[in-house]
Structures are given as structure tokens and as C-alpha cells.
Amino acid sequence: MKQSSFLLPTLRDVPSDAEVISHQLMLRSGMMKQIASGVYAYLPLAKRVIQNVESIVRDEMNKAGAQELTMPTLHPAELWQESGRWDKMGGELIRLQDRHERNFALGPTHEEVITSIVRDFVQSYKKLPMNLYQIQTKFRDERRPRFGLLRGREFIMKDAYSFHTDADSLDAEYQNMYQAYSNIFTRVGLTFRPVIADSGAMGGKDTHEFMALASVGEDTIAYSDGSDYAANIEMAAVHVSDEKSDESQMELSKVHTADAKSVSQVANHLDVEEKNIIKSLLVQLDDEFVLVLVRGDHELNEVKLKHAFHAKEVRLASEVDVQDVMNASVGQIGPVGTKVKIYADFAIKNMVNSICGANETEHHFVGVNVERDFQVDAYGDIRFIQEGELSPDGNGTIHFAQGIEIGQVFKLGTFYSESMNAQVLDENGKAKPILMGCYGIGVSRVVAAIIEQHHDENGIVWPYDVAPFHIHLLAMNSKNAEQKELADHLYELLKSKGYQVLYDDRPERAGVKFKDADLIGIPIRLSVGKKANEGIVELKIRKEGEMEEVALQEIEEALANKVLELKGQA
Ligand code: ATP
Ligand code: MG
């Protein structure tokens, strides 16, 4: 491709509205243009990278035995009503009407459509297991579209759905996809980690998210340094201890705490450590108000709370609700003397002589002891794990890292097949709901994640296998006949050898060409300059920065060796 006629609108300045590196670099390197908030045109350079990522995804999915199809992006409301998600999805689902005022949605994901296909065309267990996938544009009206391709409202996803008659077969396919995902993310050059994740509201149980490690990642990963344990912090279990101080129990008494309400204010006021305070939070679990207790230096984890007590929804009560239910205000409520149901984190069990709100303005209790002063209806592991704690599997210490969710594998079970009546006949001719799994990869997000991990102060540094071109050929002075002739010759030669070459034939200064080359980040740079008359060109690997002179007759061998090095096979 000749750069003089290639659509590549590079920018010198960092666009002011782009907060993260991948967004900045994609705009600066002329890869994309924002068309609306969270909606982008992928310009030719980006398109080439996307296609490379897609072909790696296709290759691994096909090898894993999945079959590609294409489903529509326009979904009739009826399908979403069948699964119940027309109402559940809320504002994220983009809805529209046709000229007959029939309701449609733009597909944010395709469980409903694929289930409707399989239920109509697969009647016997003999066809199963089966895994169907597509690579396609998805629409989600995200509350906060941001960070360029990391969170768009229109983005590219690879989504796959598997169908089974029994749990063993689903387990096997889950492992198969887990392996395929590991292969895909390795091949696109990402440093990543699969983590235990929350299954959310969609039924199902087992699920892992694949996280690309990056400081801009919106998810926190809790991982052990002594084992392979890693979980999204939403789900990370806590190693429960039964260590209890043997301090003798004090008498319960009420103290004046003025306007101290938060844990730190109360701790300051009474000159005690935060871990001696019981934090009491009124929470609405589905339709019921429950007083939830965690230790003062711990944080309530609402996802774990939901799982521990099998609730569908968890919501912190409003100030008005707290006043109504507890007859006291936020920060001054507590478990002693209340009739409200009490759920507590396991750590509460081991507290001795603690402090809690007295359900009375400006007062707290001190010398509080569980069982003697109040009863807990149920205990659970409902707090966030902290850095430095023992790993839940007992091996190693927990550390935190930030991650970008690039993919997720998920055992759906029968959530969709039951609500949408997708059944097969088993060996005995008996109708059974089909077991399902689903597996997503954010293809456009992957491209941004690659840039987050592969860049330096001058621009992008593409891994070879996803790079938009293999070689960036620069004619330093296109007006010089000798240089131009050699560069033209190399361009044809390299193309004929199967390299994808971007040829900077523009009448620009050398400095401009070098700057653009660094910004765009093509792995190998060949520059034809003053030594063209001696048949010598300069070769530079973007990642390394060392320049070497290569004679024309050695160029093919030199390139072949560099490619092996870049692919990590030398
Ligand atoms: P998130 O928690 O980041 O909103 P999700 O869990 O809702 O993502 P899934 O439904 O699991 O996303 O979709 C599969 C994959 O699609 C995700 O793992 C992610 O890589 C990608 N993805 C999801 N939402 C977006 C988005 N708004 N922009 C770009 N990629 C996305
Ligand atoms: Mg997800």
C-alpha cells in the first residue's frame, strides 16, 4: 500500500477528550474517527488490525470445532419478551420501531436469537453437542461510553453458544472454549489472566472472565502469589478464620458520640481502632430489609452478599428507609435491640467488646458482644478481600491488579432453553431442555487492550501477528531518483515475497516520516536513504530501536530472521 494515497490521518497533538493511551494513540495514528459518543468508524489501518484479530479468533474457534454463522442485528421484541429480558435489560437495550410500529431491538448479545434457531432445527440429542459462533457488531447503550474502543455503544464481538444434553458435555465444552480463549489471547500478544467471575442475573453458575492486565482496566483482580487462584474482586472469597481474642467481656454501655457517624469518625471520637467497630448497613434484599454487619475496617461486597443469601437484587436502603425501618439515622443504627433480621460477615463472629450504633441520635454502644447482646440470623462471606490477606485456597498472599475484561466463558444451564422452550429428545425419547454455554470476546476491545500493553512514548508497538502491515518501507527523499528507484524495487520485491508493506512514498521530510512510522508502530522499518547508491538500506525493529545497515542482496534473509525473532520462534 502506498502511503501517499492511503487514508491515514495522523495527528501530532493528543486529542483532549481522550483519557487513556489506547484511545489517544488510535486517534493520533489515524485508526479511527468518532461518529457519535461511543460510536466509531474504523479507518483502513484499524480495519486491518481488526481483521487480523478476527482471523486468529476464527482459526482457533474453527479448530475447537465451532461452526460460524451470522445472525441478524435487528431483533424482534417478541424473542426478548419470551426470555423475559425485554423488561430486564432496561436502558442498555437500544429499541426501535418499524413502519408498522412493531418493536425491535439492536442486538446487544444473541442468546434469544440463537435459542430460537436451535429449538426449531435441532430436535434430537444425536445432533448435540454443537457450538455456533459469529463475529458481529453489537449495540449497547452504555451509561458511560468511554475510553474509545474499550467501552463503546457499538462494538465488535465474537459470540459463541454451545448446546448439550448433559452437564458433562457442557463441562467439556467449557474447558474446550477456555483453552481456545487462552490460545487466542496468547496469539494476539496479550498478557492476560482468567479469573473467577460473577454470573450476574442470567442464571447459570460457572463463569470465568479473561482479563488483559492494564492499569486502565475497570476491573480489579485479586490473585495469589502462591497458587493460580485469581478472581474478580467482586467474587474473591475470603479465607474464614475462627481466631477470637480471649479478652474478657465488658459490660454493655451506651456512650455519647455527638455527630460521629462514619466508622472513622466514631473510631476517632472514641479513640479505638476501626476493626473494633461493627459497621451496620440497612440493605434491601429483594423485598426484605435486612441489617447487614461487617467489621469497621472491611467493606461490604454486594455481589457476594447477593450470592450468599440467594437474593436476586441487593440495594442499600435510602436514608428515608433507614429512618422508617430503624427509627434512627444512617451511621447511628446497630444490631442491639432491633427486630430487623440480621445477616453478618463471618468476621463479626470473632469480635469481642466492639462498638456499634445504638439506634439513638448521637449514641453508640460499647462493650458489645455477639450472642450475648444480639443474635445473628445468618453468617456469610460478604466482604471484599483485602491485599495482603491469605489466599482463599490457603496458598500464598493476595495481591490486586487492574484488568480489562476481554472475554468471558459462561455456563448458562437451562435459563434460555426453559424460558424459550428449546428441547431435544434424549436416548429414551424423552423431551429435555437443552443445556447451554455462551462465550464472548470483545474483538474491538481486544485491539485497544493490545495498544494499552504494547506502546512506548513514541506510539504503538504492534505484535507481529496483529500488525496492520509487516514492513514500513520509507523512502527518505522521494525526490532523489536513486532512492526512489531502490524503494520502488523493494516495495515490489517484498510484496512478491508475501509481506504486507506500507510504502511511505510521500514528499515529506525524513523527520515527519520517522515520527509517523513510530506512531503507527509497524514492527519492521526499512528506510532507503543516502546509501541507496551503494545498495544499502537501514533496518529497524520498532520494539528495539537499534538500527542496522543491510545490503540489498542480504535483505530477504535478514527479514526472514527478524520475523522469526518477532514471532518468538528464533
Ligand atoms: P462489561 O462488564 O465490561 O460491561 P460485559 O460483561 O457486560 O462487559 P459481556 O456481555 O460478557 O460483557 O460481553 C462479552 C465481551 O464483549 C466482554 O468480555 C467484552 O470484552 C466485550 N464488551 C462488552 N461490552 C463492551 C463495550 N461496551 N465495548 C466494547 N466491548 C465490550
Ligand atoms: Mg462479561
Coordinates of C-alpha atoms and ligand atoms in Angstrom, one line a residue:
M1 CA 0.0 0.0 0.0
K2 CA 1.4 3.4 -1.0
Q3 CA 1.0 5.8 1.9
S4 CA 0.6 8.8 -0.5
S5 CA -2.9 7.5 -1.3
F6 CA -3.7 5.6 1.9
L7 CA -6.3 7.1 4.3
L8 CA -4.1 7.7 7.3
P9 CA -5.0 11.0 9.0
T10 CA -2.3 11.1 11.7
L11 CA -2.4 13.8 14.4
R12 CA 0.6 15.5 16.1
D13 CA -1.3 16.5 19.2
V14 CA -3.0 14.4 21.9
P15 CA -6.8 14.9 21.5
S16 CA -8.0 16.5 24.6
D17 CA -11.1 14.3 25.1
A18 CA -9.1 11.0 25.0
E19 CA -8.2 9.9 28.5
V20 CA -6.5 6.6 28.0
I21 CA -3.4 5.7 25.9
S22 CA -5.2 3.4 23.5
H23 CA -7.8 5.9 22.7
Q24 CA -5.2 8.7 22.2
L25 CA -3.0 6.5 20.1
M26 CA -5.8 5.2 17.9
L27 CA -6.9 8.8 17.2
R28 CA -3.4 10.0 16.7
S29 CA -2.4 7.2 14.4
G30 CA -5.3 7.8 12.1
M31 CA -7.0 4.5 13.0
M32 CA -10.5 5.8 13.8
K33 CA -12.9 8.6 13.9
Q34 CA -15.6 9.2 16.4
I35 CA -19.0 9.5 14.7
A36 CA -21.1 9.8 17.9
S37 CA -20.4 9.1 21.6
G38 CA -19.2 5.5 21.8
V39 CA -19.6 5.0 18.0
Y40 CA -16.5 4.9 15.8
A41 CA -15.6 4.5 12.1
Y42 CA -12.6 2.1 11.9
L43 CA -10.3 3.6 9.2
P44 CA -8.3 1.3 7.0
L45 CA -5.3 0.9 9.4
A46 CA -7.7 -0.2 12.2
K47 CA -9.7 -2.4 9.9
R48 CA -6.5 -4.3 9.0
V49 CA -5.7 -5.0 12.7
I50 CA -9.3 -5.9 13.4
Q51 CA -9.2 -8.4 10.5
N52 CA -6.0 -9.9 11.9
V53 CA -7.6 -10.4 15.3
E54 CA -10.7 -11.8 13.7
S55 CA -8.8 -14.3 11.7
I56 CA -7.0 -15.6 14.8
V57 CA -10.3 -15.8 16.6
R58 CA -11.8 -17.7 13.6
D59 CA -8.9 -20.0 13.3
E60 CA -9.0 -21.1 17.0
M61 CA -12.8 -21.3 17.1
N62 CA -12.8 -23.5 14.0
K63 CA -10.0 -25.7 15.4
A64 CA -12.1 -26.1 18.5
G65 CA -14.9 -27.4 16.4
A66 CA -17.3 -24.4 16.5
Q67 CA -19.3 -23.5 13.4
E68 CA -19.6 -19.9 12.1
L69 CA -22.9 -18.4 11.2
T70 CA -24.3 -14.9 11.0
M71 CA -27.4 -13.8 12.9
P72 CA -29.3 -10.5 12.4
T73 CA -28.6 -7.4 14.4
L74 CA -32.2 -6.4 14.2
H75 CA -34.2 -8.5 16.7
P76 CA -38.0 -8.6 17.0
A77 CA -39.2 -7.7 20.5
E78 CA -41.1 -11.0 20.8
L79 CA -37.9 -13.0 21.2
W80 CA -36.8 -10.8 24.0
Q81 CA -40.2 -11.0 25.6
E82 CA -40.0 -14.8 25.6
S83 CA -36.8 -14.8 27.7
G84 CA -38.1 -12.0 29.9
R85 CA -35.2 -9.8 29.0
W86 CA -37.2 -7.2 27.1
D87 CA -38.1 -5.7 30.5
K88 CA -35.0 -6.7 32.4
M89 CA -32.4 -5.1 30.1
G90 CA -33.6 -1.6 30.8
G91 CA -31.9 1.3 29.1
E92 CA -28.9 -0.6 27.7
L93 CA -31.1 -2.3 25.0
I94 CA -31.5 0.0 22.0
R95 CA -35.1 -0.2 20.9
L96 CA -36.8 0.9 17.8
Q97 CA -39.9 0.5 15.7
D98 CA -40.5 -0.3 12.1
R99 CA -43.0 1.5 9.9
H100 CA -45.8 -0.8 11.2
E101 CA -44.9 0.2 14.8
R102 CA -43.6 -3.2 15.6
N103 CA -40.9 -3.2 18.3
F104 CA -37.4 -4.3 17.6
A105 CA -34.0 -4.1 19.4
L106 CA -30.5 -3.8 18.1
G107 CA -28.7 -7.0 19.4
P108 CA -26.5 -6.4 22.4
T109 CA -25.9 -10.2 22.6
H110 CA -27.7 -13.2 20.8
E111 CA -28.9 -15.8 23.3
E112 CA -32.5 -15.3 22.3
V113 CA -31.9 -15.4 18.5
I114 CA -29.6 -18.5 18.7
T115 CA -32.0 -20.3 21.0
S116 CA -34.9 -19.7 18.6
I117 CA -32.8 -21.1 15.8
V118 CA -31.7 -24.2 17.7
R119 CA -35.1 -25.0 19.1
D120 CA -36.5 -25.0 15.5
F121 CA -33.8 -27.0 13.8
V122 CA -32.3 -29.4 16.4
Q123 CA -34.8 -31.9 17.7
S124 CA -32.6 -34.9 18.6
Y125 CA -29.7 -35.4 21.1
K126 CA -27.8 -37.0 18.2
K127 CA -27.0 -33.5 16.8
L128 CA -25.5 -32.4 20.0
P129 CA -23.1 -31.1 21.3
M130 CA -23.0 -28.2 18.9
N131 CA -21.2 -24.9 19.1
L132 CA -22.2 -22.0 16.9
Y133 CA -20.5 -18.6 16.7
Q134 CA -20.4 -15.3 14.8
I135 CA -18.3 -12.2 14.7
Q136 CA -20.5 -9.2 14.6
T137 CA -21.4 -5.7 15.6
K138 CA -23.2 -5.4 18.9
F139 CA -25.2 -2.5 20.3
R140 CA -25.4 -1.4 24.0
D141 CA -26.5 2.0 25.1
E142 CA -23.8 2.1 27.8
R143 CA -24.4 4.6 30.6
R144 CA -20.9 5.8 30.3
P145 CA -19.3 5.1 26.9
R146 CA -15.7 6.0 27.2
F147 CA -12.1 5.2 26.6
G148 CA -12.5 4.8 22.9
L149 CA -12.9 1.1 21.9
L150 CA -12.7 -0.1 25.5
R151 CA -16.3 0.8 26.1
G152 CA -18.3 1.7 23.0
R153 CA -22.0 1.7 22.3
E154 CA -21.4 -0.1 19.1
F155 CA -18.6 -2.6 19.1
I156 CA -17.4 -5.9 17.6
M157 CA -18.0 -9.1 19.5
K158 CA -17.3 -12.7 18.8
D159 CA -20.1 -14.6 20.5
A160 CA -20.5 -18.4 20.6
Y161 CA -23.2 -20.6 22.0
S162 CA -23.0 -24.3 22.8
F163 CA -25.8 -26.8 23.2
H164 CA -25.7 -30.1 25.2
T165 CA -27.9 -32.8 26.5
D166 CA -25.9 -33.4 29.7
A167 CA -23.7 -31.5 32.2
D168 CA -20.6 -33.5 31.4
S169 CA -20.7 -32.4 27.8
L170 CA -21.2 -28.8 28.8
D171 CA -18.3 -29.0 31.2
A172 CA -16.1 -30.4 28.5
E173 CA -17.0 -27.7 26.0
Y174 CA -16.5 -25.0 28.7
Q175 CA -12.9 -26.4 29.1
N176 CA -12.5 -26.5 25.3
M177 CA -13.5 -22.8 25.0
Y178 CA -11.4 -21.9 28.0
Q179 CA -8.4 -23.4 26.1
A180 CA -9.3 -21.8 22.8
Y181 CA -9.5 -18.4 24.5
S182 CA -6.1 -18.9 26.1
N183 CA -4.7 -19.7 22.7
I184 CA -6.4 -16.6 21.1
F185 CA -5.2 -14.1 23.7
T186 CA -1.7 -15.5 23.6
R187 CA -1.6 -15.3 19.8
V188 CA -2.8 -11.7 19.7
G189 CA 0.1 -10.8 22.1
L190 CA -1.8 -10.1 25.3
T191 CA -0.7 -10.7 28.9
F192 CA -3.9 -11.9 30.4
R193 CA -5.4 -13.9 33.3
P194 CA -8.6 -15.9 33.5
V195 CA -10.4 -15.1 36.7
I196 CA -13.4 -16.4 38.6
A197 CA -16.3 -14.1 37.8
D198 CA -19.9 -13.2 38.8
S199 CA -22.6 -14.9 36.9
G200 CA -24.9 -11.9 37.4
A201 CA -28.7 -12.2 36.9
M202 CA -28.6 -14.6 33.9
G203 CA -28.9 -17.8 35.9
G204 CA -26.0 -20.3 35.3
K205 CA -23.1 -20.7 37.6
D206 CA -19.6 -21.3 36.4
T207 CA -18.0 -18.4 34.7
H208 CA -14.6 -17.0 34.1
E209 CA -13.6 -13.6 32.7
F210 CA -10.4 -13.3 30.8
M211 CA -8.6 -10.1 31.9
A212 CA -5.9 -8.3 30.0
L213 CA -3.7 -6.8 32.7
A214 CA -3.6 -3.0 32.3
S215 CA -3.6 -0.1 34.7
V216 CA -6.7 1.5 32.9
G217 CA -8.7 -1.7 33.5
E218 CA -12.0 -1.1 35.2
D219 CA -12.0 -4.4 37.0
T220 CA -9.9 -5.3 40.0
I221 CA -8.4 -8.8 40.1
A222 CA -7.5 -10.5 43.3
Y223 CA -4.8 -13.1 42.7
S224 CA -2.5 -15.2 44.8
D225 CA 1.3 -15.1 44.6
G226 CA 1.4 -18.7 45.9
S227 CA -1.1 -20.5 43.6
D228 CA -3.1 -20.0 40.4
Y229 CA -6.0 -18.5 42.3
A230 CA -7.4 -15.4 40.6
A231 CA -10.9 -13.9 40.9
N232 CA -12.7 -10.7 40.0
I233 CA -12.7 -8.8 43.3
E234 CA -16.5 -9.0 43.2
M235 CA -16.2 -12.7 43.7
A236 CA -13.0 -13.3 45.6
A237 CA -13.7 -15.5 48.6
V238 CA -12.2 -14.7 52.0
H239 CA -10.3 -17.3 54.0
V240 CA -12.5 -17.6 57.1
S241 CA -10.6 -17.5 60.4
D242 CA -12.0 -18.6 63.8
E243 CA -9.4 -16.7 65.8
K244 CA -11.1 -14.9 68.6
S245 CA -9.5 -12.8 71.3
D246 CA -9.7 -14.3 74.8
E247 CA -10.2 -10.8 76.3
S248 CA -13.0 -11.0 78.9
Q249 CA -16.3 -9.5 78.1
M250 CA -17.0 -6.0 79.3
E251 CA -20.4 -4.7 80.3
L252 CA -22.6 -3.2 77.6
S253 CA -22.9 0.5 77.9
K254 CA -24.1 3.4 75.9
V255 CA -21.8 6.4 75.2
H256 CA -22.4 9.9 73.7
T257 CA -20.7 10.1 70.3
A258 CA -22.1 13.6 69.2
D259 CA -22.2 13.8 65.4
A260 CA -19.7 11.0 64.8
K261 CA -21.4 8.7 62.2
S262 CA -18.9 7.1 59.8
V263 CA -16.6 4.4 61.1
S264 CA -13.6 6.7 61.0
Q265 CA -15.4 9.5 62.9
V266 CA -16.6 7.0 65.6
A267 CA -13.1 5.5 65.8
N268 CA -11.6 8.9 66.3
H269 CA -14.1 10.1 68.7
L270 CA -13.7 7.0 71.0
D271 CA -10.0 6.6 70.2
V272 CA -10.4 2.9 69.2
E273 CA -9.3 1.0 66.1
E274 CA -11.7 0.8 63.1
K275 CA -11.6 -3.0 63.4
N276 CA -13.3 -2.8 66.8
I277 CA -16.4 -1.2 65.3
I278 CA -19.3 -3.1 63.8
K279 CA -20.5 -1.4 60.6
S280 CA -24.3 -1.7 60.3
L281 CA -25.9 -1.2 56.9
L282 CA -29.6 -1.5 56.2
V283 CA -30.0 -3.4 52.9
Q284 CA -32.9 -4.3 50.8
L285 CA -32.5 -7.9 49.7
D286 CA -35.3 -8.5 47.1
D287 CA -38.4 -7.4 49.1
E288 CA -37.0 -7.6 52.6
F289 CA -35.0 -5.2 54.7
V290 CA -32.1 -6.8 56.5
L291 CA -29.5 -5.3 58.8
V292 CA -26.1 -6.3 57.4
L293 CA -23.0 -6.2 59.6
V294 CA -19.3 -6.1 58.6
R295 CA -16.3 -5.2 60.6
G296 CA -15.4 -1.5 60.6
D297 CA -12.2 -1.9 58.6
H298 CA -14.0 -4.2 56.0
E299 CA -16.1 -3.2 53.0
L300 CA -19.5 -4.9 52.2
N301 CA -19.4 -6.7 48.8
E302 CA -22.9 -6.5 47.4
V303 CA -22.2 -9.2 44.8
K304 CA -21.1 -11.7 47.4
L305 CA -24.0 -10.7 49.7
K306 CA -26.4 -11.5 46.8
H307 CA -24.8 -14.9 46.3
A308 CA -24.5 -15.8 50.0
F309 CA -28.2 -15.2 50.6
H310 CA -29.5 -16.2 47.2
A311 CA -31.0 -12.8 46.5
K312 CA -31.9 -11.6 43.0
E313 CA -31.3 -7.9 43.9
V314 CA -29.4 -6.0 46.5
R315 CA -29.9 -2.3 47.2
L316 CA -28.6 -0.1 50.0
A317 CA -31.6 1.4 51.8
S318 CA -32.2 5.1 51.4
E319 CA -31.9 7.5 54.3
V320 CA -35.6 7.7 54.5
D321 CA -36.0 3.9 54.6
V322 CA -33.3 3.7 57.3
Q323 CA -35.3 6.2 59.4
D324 CA -38.5 4.3 58.8
V325 CA -37.3 0.8 59.5
M326 CA -34.7 1.5 62.2
N327 CA -36.1 4.6 63.8
A328 CA -32.6 6.1 63.8
S329 CA -30.4 7.7 61.2
V330 CA -27.6 6.3 59.0
G331 CA -24.4 5.9 61.0
Q332 CA -26.2 5.5 64.3
I333 CA -28.0 2.3 63.6
G334 CA -26.9 -1.1 65.1
P335 CA -28.0 -4.7 65.9
V336 CA -28.6 -4.4 69.6
G337 CA -32.3 -4.3 70.4
T338 CA -33.5 -4.3 66.8
K339 CA -36.2 -6.6 65.5
V340 CA -34.9 -6.4 61.9
K341 CA -33.4 -9.6 60.5
I342 CA -29.6 -9.6 60.9
Y343 CA -27.0 -11.0 58.4
A344 CA -23.4 -10.8 59.3
D345 CA -20.0 -11.3 57.8
F346 CA -18.0 -14.2 59.3
A347 CA -15.6 -11.8 60.9
I348 CA -18.4 -10.4 63.2
K349 CA -18.4 -13.8 64.9
N350 CA -14.9 -13.3 66.3
M351 CA -15.4 -9.7 67.6
V352 CA -15.2 -9.1 71.3
N353 CA -16.2 -5.9 73.2
S354 CA -17.0 -4.0 70.0
I355 CA -18.8 -0.8 69.2
C356 CA -22.0 -0.2 67.3
G357 CA -24.7 2.3 66.7
A358 CA -27.3 2.5 69.4
N359 CA -30.3 3.3 67.2
E360 CA -30.4 6.6 69.0
T361 CA -29.3 10.0 68.0
E362 CA -25.7 10.8 68.9
H363 CA -25.1 7.5 70.7
H364 CA -23.2 4.3 70.3
F365 CA -22.9 1.1 72.3
V366 CA -19.5 0.0 73.6
G367 CA -18.6 -3.4 75.0
V368 CA -20.9 -5.1 72.5
N369 CA -20.7 -8.9 72.3
V370 CA -22.5 -11.0 69.7
E371 CA -24.8 -13.7 71.1
R372 CA -24.9 -12.0 74.5
D373 CA -26.2 -8.6 73.2
F374 CA -27.7 -9.6 69.8
Q375 CA -28.3 -12.6 67.7
V376 CA -27.3 -13.1 64.1
D377 CA -29.8 -14.8 61.8
A378 CA -27.2 -16.0 59.4
Y379 CA -23.5 -15.6 58.6
G380 CA -21.9 -15.4 55.2
D381 CA -18.7 -14.4 53.4
I382 CA -20.0 -11.0 52.3
R383 CA -17.0 -8.6 52.4
F384 CA -14.3 -7.6 49.9
I385 CA -11.0 -9.4 50.3
Q386 CA -8.0 -7.1 51.0
E387 CA -4.5 -7.0 49.7
G388 CA -2.1 -8.9 51.9
E389 CA -4.7 -11.5 53.1
L390 CA -4.2 -15.2 52.9
S391 CA -5.4 -16.6 49.5
P392 CA -8.8 -18.3 49.9
D393 CA -7.2 -21.6 48.8
G394 CA -4.8 -21.3 51.7
N395 CA -1.7 -20.9 49.4
G396 CA 0.0 -17.5 49.1
T397 CA -0.9 -13.9 49.7
I398 CA -3.5 -11.9 47.8
H399 CA -2.4 -9.0 45.6
F400 CA -4.5 -6.7 43.4
A401 CA -4.1 -5.9 39.7
Q402 CA -6.3 -4.0 37.3
G403 CA -7.8 -5.8 34.3
I404 CA -9.7 -5.1 31.1
E405 CA -12.4 -7.8 30.5
I406 CA -11.6 -9.1 27.0
G407 CA -13.7 -12.2 27.1
Q408 CA -16.0 -14.4 29.2
V409 CA -16.9 -18.0 29.2
F410 CA -20.2 -18.9 30.9
K411 CA -22.3 -22.0 31.7
L412 CA -25.8 -20.8 31.1
G413 CA -27.6 -24.0 32.0
T414 CA -31.2 -24.1 31.0
F415 CA -32.1 -20.4 31.6
Y416 CA -32.9 -19.7 27.9
S417 CA -34.0 -23.2 26.9
E418 CA -36.6 -23.3 29.6
S419 CA -38.0 -19.8 29.1
M420 CA -38.0 -20.2 25.3
N421 CA -38.9 -23.9 25.3
A422 CA -35.9 -25.3 23.4
Q423 CA -35.9 -29.1 24.0
V424 CA -34.4 -32.2 22.5
L425 CA -35.4 -35.8 22.7
D426 CA -32.9 -37.9 24.6
E427 CA -31.9 -41.6 24.1
N428 CA -35.2 -42.7 25.6
G429 CA -37.3 -40.4 23.5
K430 CA -37.9 -38.1 26.4
A431 CA -38.0 -34.3 25.9
K432 CA -35.4 -32.4 27.9
P433 CA -34.4 -28.7 28.0
I434 CA -31.1 -28.1 26.2
L435 CA -28.1 -27.2 28.4
M436 CA -26.3 -24.1 27.1
G437 CA -23.0 -22.3 27.4
C438 CA -22.0 -18.9 26.0
Y439 CA -18.6 -17.5 25.2
G440 CA -17.9 -13.9 24.2
I441 CA -14.8 -12.0 23.1
G442 CA -14.7 -8.2 22.7
V443 CA -12.9 -8.0 19.4
S444 CA -12.7 -4.2 19.2
R445 CA -11.9 -4.0 22.9
V446 CA -9.0 -6.5 22.3
V447 CA -7.5 -4.1 19.8
A448 CA -7.5 -1.3 22.4
A449 CA -6.2 -3.7 25.1
I450 CA -3.3 -4.7 22.8
I451 CA -2.3 -1.0 22.5
E452 CA -2.6 -0.5 26.2
Q453 CA 0.0 -3.2 26.6
H454 CA 2.2 -2.5 23.5
H455 CA 3.2 1.1 23.2
D456 CA 6.0 3.5 24.2
E457 CA 6.3 7.3 24.4
N458 CA 6.5 7.5 20.6
G459 CA 3.5 5.4 19.7
I460 CA 2.1 1.9 19.2
V461 CA 4.4 -1.1 19.0
W462 CA 2.3 -3.8 17.3
P463 CA 2.9 -7.5 18.0
Y464 CA 3.8 -9.0 14.6
D465 CA 0.7 -11.3 14.2
V466 CA -1.9 -8.5 14.5
A467 CA 0.1 -5.6 13.0
P468 CA -1.7 -3.7 10.2
F469 CA 1.4 -4.2 8.0
H470 CA 4.6 -6.2 8.5
I471 CA 7.0 -3.8 7.0
H472 CA 7.0 0.0 6.8
L473 CA 9.2 1.0 3.9
L474 CA 10.4 4.6 3.9
A475 CA 11.8 6.5 1.0
M476 CA 13.8 9.2 2.9
N477 CA 13.9 11.5 -0.1
S478 CA 11.4 10.6 -2.7
K479 CA 12.7 13.3 -5.0
N480 CA 16.1 11.6 -5.2
A481 CA 15.9 9.3 -8.3
E482 CA 18.2 6.6 -6.9
Q483 CA 16.4 6.4 -3.6
K484 CA 13.0 6.3 -5.3
E485 CA 14.1 3.6 -7.7
L486 CA 15.5 1.4 -5.0
A487 CA 12.5 1.9 -2.7
D488 CA 10.1 1.1 -5.6
H489 CA 12.1 -2.0 -6.4
L490 CA 12.0 -3.1 -2.7
Y491 CA 8.3 -2.4 -2.5
E492 CA 7.5 -4.8 -5.4
L493 CA 10.1 -7.4 -4.1
L494 CA 8.7 -7.5 -0.6
K495 CA 5.1 -7.7 -1.7
S496 CA 6.0 -10.6 -4.0
K497 CA 7.5 -12.4 -1.0
G498 CA 4.2 -12.2 0.8
Y499 CA 5.0 -9.3 3.2
Q500 CA 2.3 -6.7 3.8
V501 CA 4.1 -3.5 3.1
L502 CA 3.2 0.1 3.8
Y503 CA 5.3 2.3 1.5
D504 CA 5.9 5.9 2.6
D505 CA 6.4 7.5 -0.8
R506 CA 5.1 10.9 0.3
P507 CA 7.1 14.0 -0.5
E508 CA 7.6 14.7 3.2
R509 CA 10.7 15.4 5.3
A510 CA 12.5 12.4 6.8
G511 CA 11.7 13.6 10.3
V512 CA 8.0 13.5 9.6
K513 CA 8.2 10.1 8.1
F514 CA 10.1 8.7 11.1
K515 CA 7.6 10.2 13.6
D516 CA 4.6 8.8 11.7
A517 CA 6.3 5.4 11.5
D518 CA 6.9 5.3 15.3
L519 CA 3.4 6.4 15.9
I520 CA 1.8 3.8 13.7
G521 CA 4.0 1.1 15.1
I522 CA 4.6 -1.4 12.2
P523 CA 7.1 -4.0 13.5
I524 CA 9.8 -3.7 10.9
R525 CA 11.0 -0.4 9.3
L526 CA 13.2 -0.3 6.2
S527 CA 14.5 3.1 5.2
V528 CA 16.1 3.8 1.9
G529 CA 18.3 6.9 2.2
K530 CA 21.7 8.2 1.3
K531 CA 23.4 4.8 0.8
A532 CA 20.9 3.8 -1.8
N533 CA 23.6 4.2 -4.4
E534 CA 25.7 1.5 -2.6
G535 CA 22.6 -0.7 -2.4
I536 CA 22.4 -0.4 1.4
V537 CA 19.2 0.2 3.4
E538 CA 18.5 0.7 7.1
L539 CA 16.5 -1.9 9.1
K540 CA 15.0 -1.1 12.4
I541 CA 12.7 -3.2 14.7
R542 CA 10.1 -0.9 16.2
K543 CA 10.3 -2.6 19.5
E544 CA 14.0 -2.4 19.9
G545 CA 15.1 0.8 18.3
E546 CA 18.6 -0.4 17.1
M547 CA 19.3 0.5 13.5
E548 CA 21.3 -1.8 11.3
E549 CA 22.6 -1.4 7.7
V550 CA 21.7 -4.3 5.4
A551 CA 22.9 -4.8 1.8
L552 CA 20.3 -5.4 -0.8
Q553 CA 21.3 -9.0 -1.5
E554 CA 21.0 -9.9 2.2
I555 CA 17.7 -8.2 2.8
E556 CA 15.5 -11.2 2.4
E557 CA 17.4 -13.4 4.8
A558 CA 17.7 -10.6 7.3
L559 CA 13.9 -10.0 7.2
A560 CA 13.2 -13.7 7.5
N561 CA 15.3 -13.9 10.6
K562 CA 13.7 -10.8 12.1
V563 CA 10.3 -12.2 11.5
L564 CA 11.2 -15.4 13.4
E565 CA 12.5 -13.3 16.2
L566 CA 9.4 -11.2 16.3
K567 CA 7.2 -14.2 16.4
G568 CA 9.3 -15.6 19.2
Q569 CA 10.4 -18.6 17.2
A570 CA 14.1 -17.8 16.6
Ligands
ATP1 P1 -18.5 -5.1 30.9 O1 -18.6 -5.7 32.2 O2 -17.2 -4.6 30.5 O3 -19.6 -4.1 30.6 P2 -20.0 -7.4 30.0 O4 -19.6 -8.4 31.0 O5 -21.3 -6.7 30.0 O6 -18.8 -6.3 29.9 P3 -20.3 -9.5 28.0 O7 -21.8 -9.5 27.9 O8 -19.6 -10.5 28.8 O9 -19.8 -8.0 28.5 O10 -19.7 -9.4 26.5 C1 -18.6 -10.2 26.0 C2 -17.4 -9.3 25.8 O11 -17.7 -8.2 25.0 C3 -16.8 -8.7 27.0 O12 -16.0 -9.6 27.7 C4 -16.1 -7.5 26.5 O13 -14.8 -7.9 26.0 C5 -16.9 -7.1 25.3 N1 -17.7 -5.9 25.6 C6 -18.8 -5.8 26.4 N2 -19.3 -4.6 26.4 C7 -18.5 -3.8 25.6 C8 -18.5 -2.5 25.2 N3 -19.4 -1.6 25.7 N4 -17.5 -2.0 24.4 C9 -16.6 -2.9 23.9 N5 -16.5 -4.2 24.2 C10 -17.5 -4.7 25.1
MG2 MG -18.8 -10.1 30.8

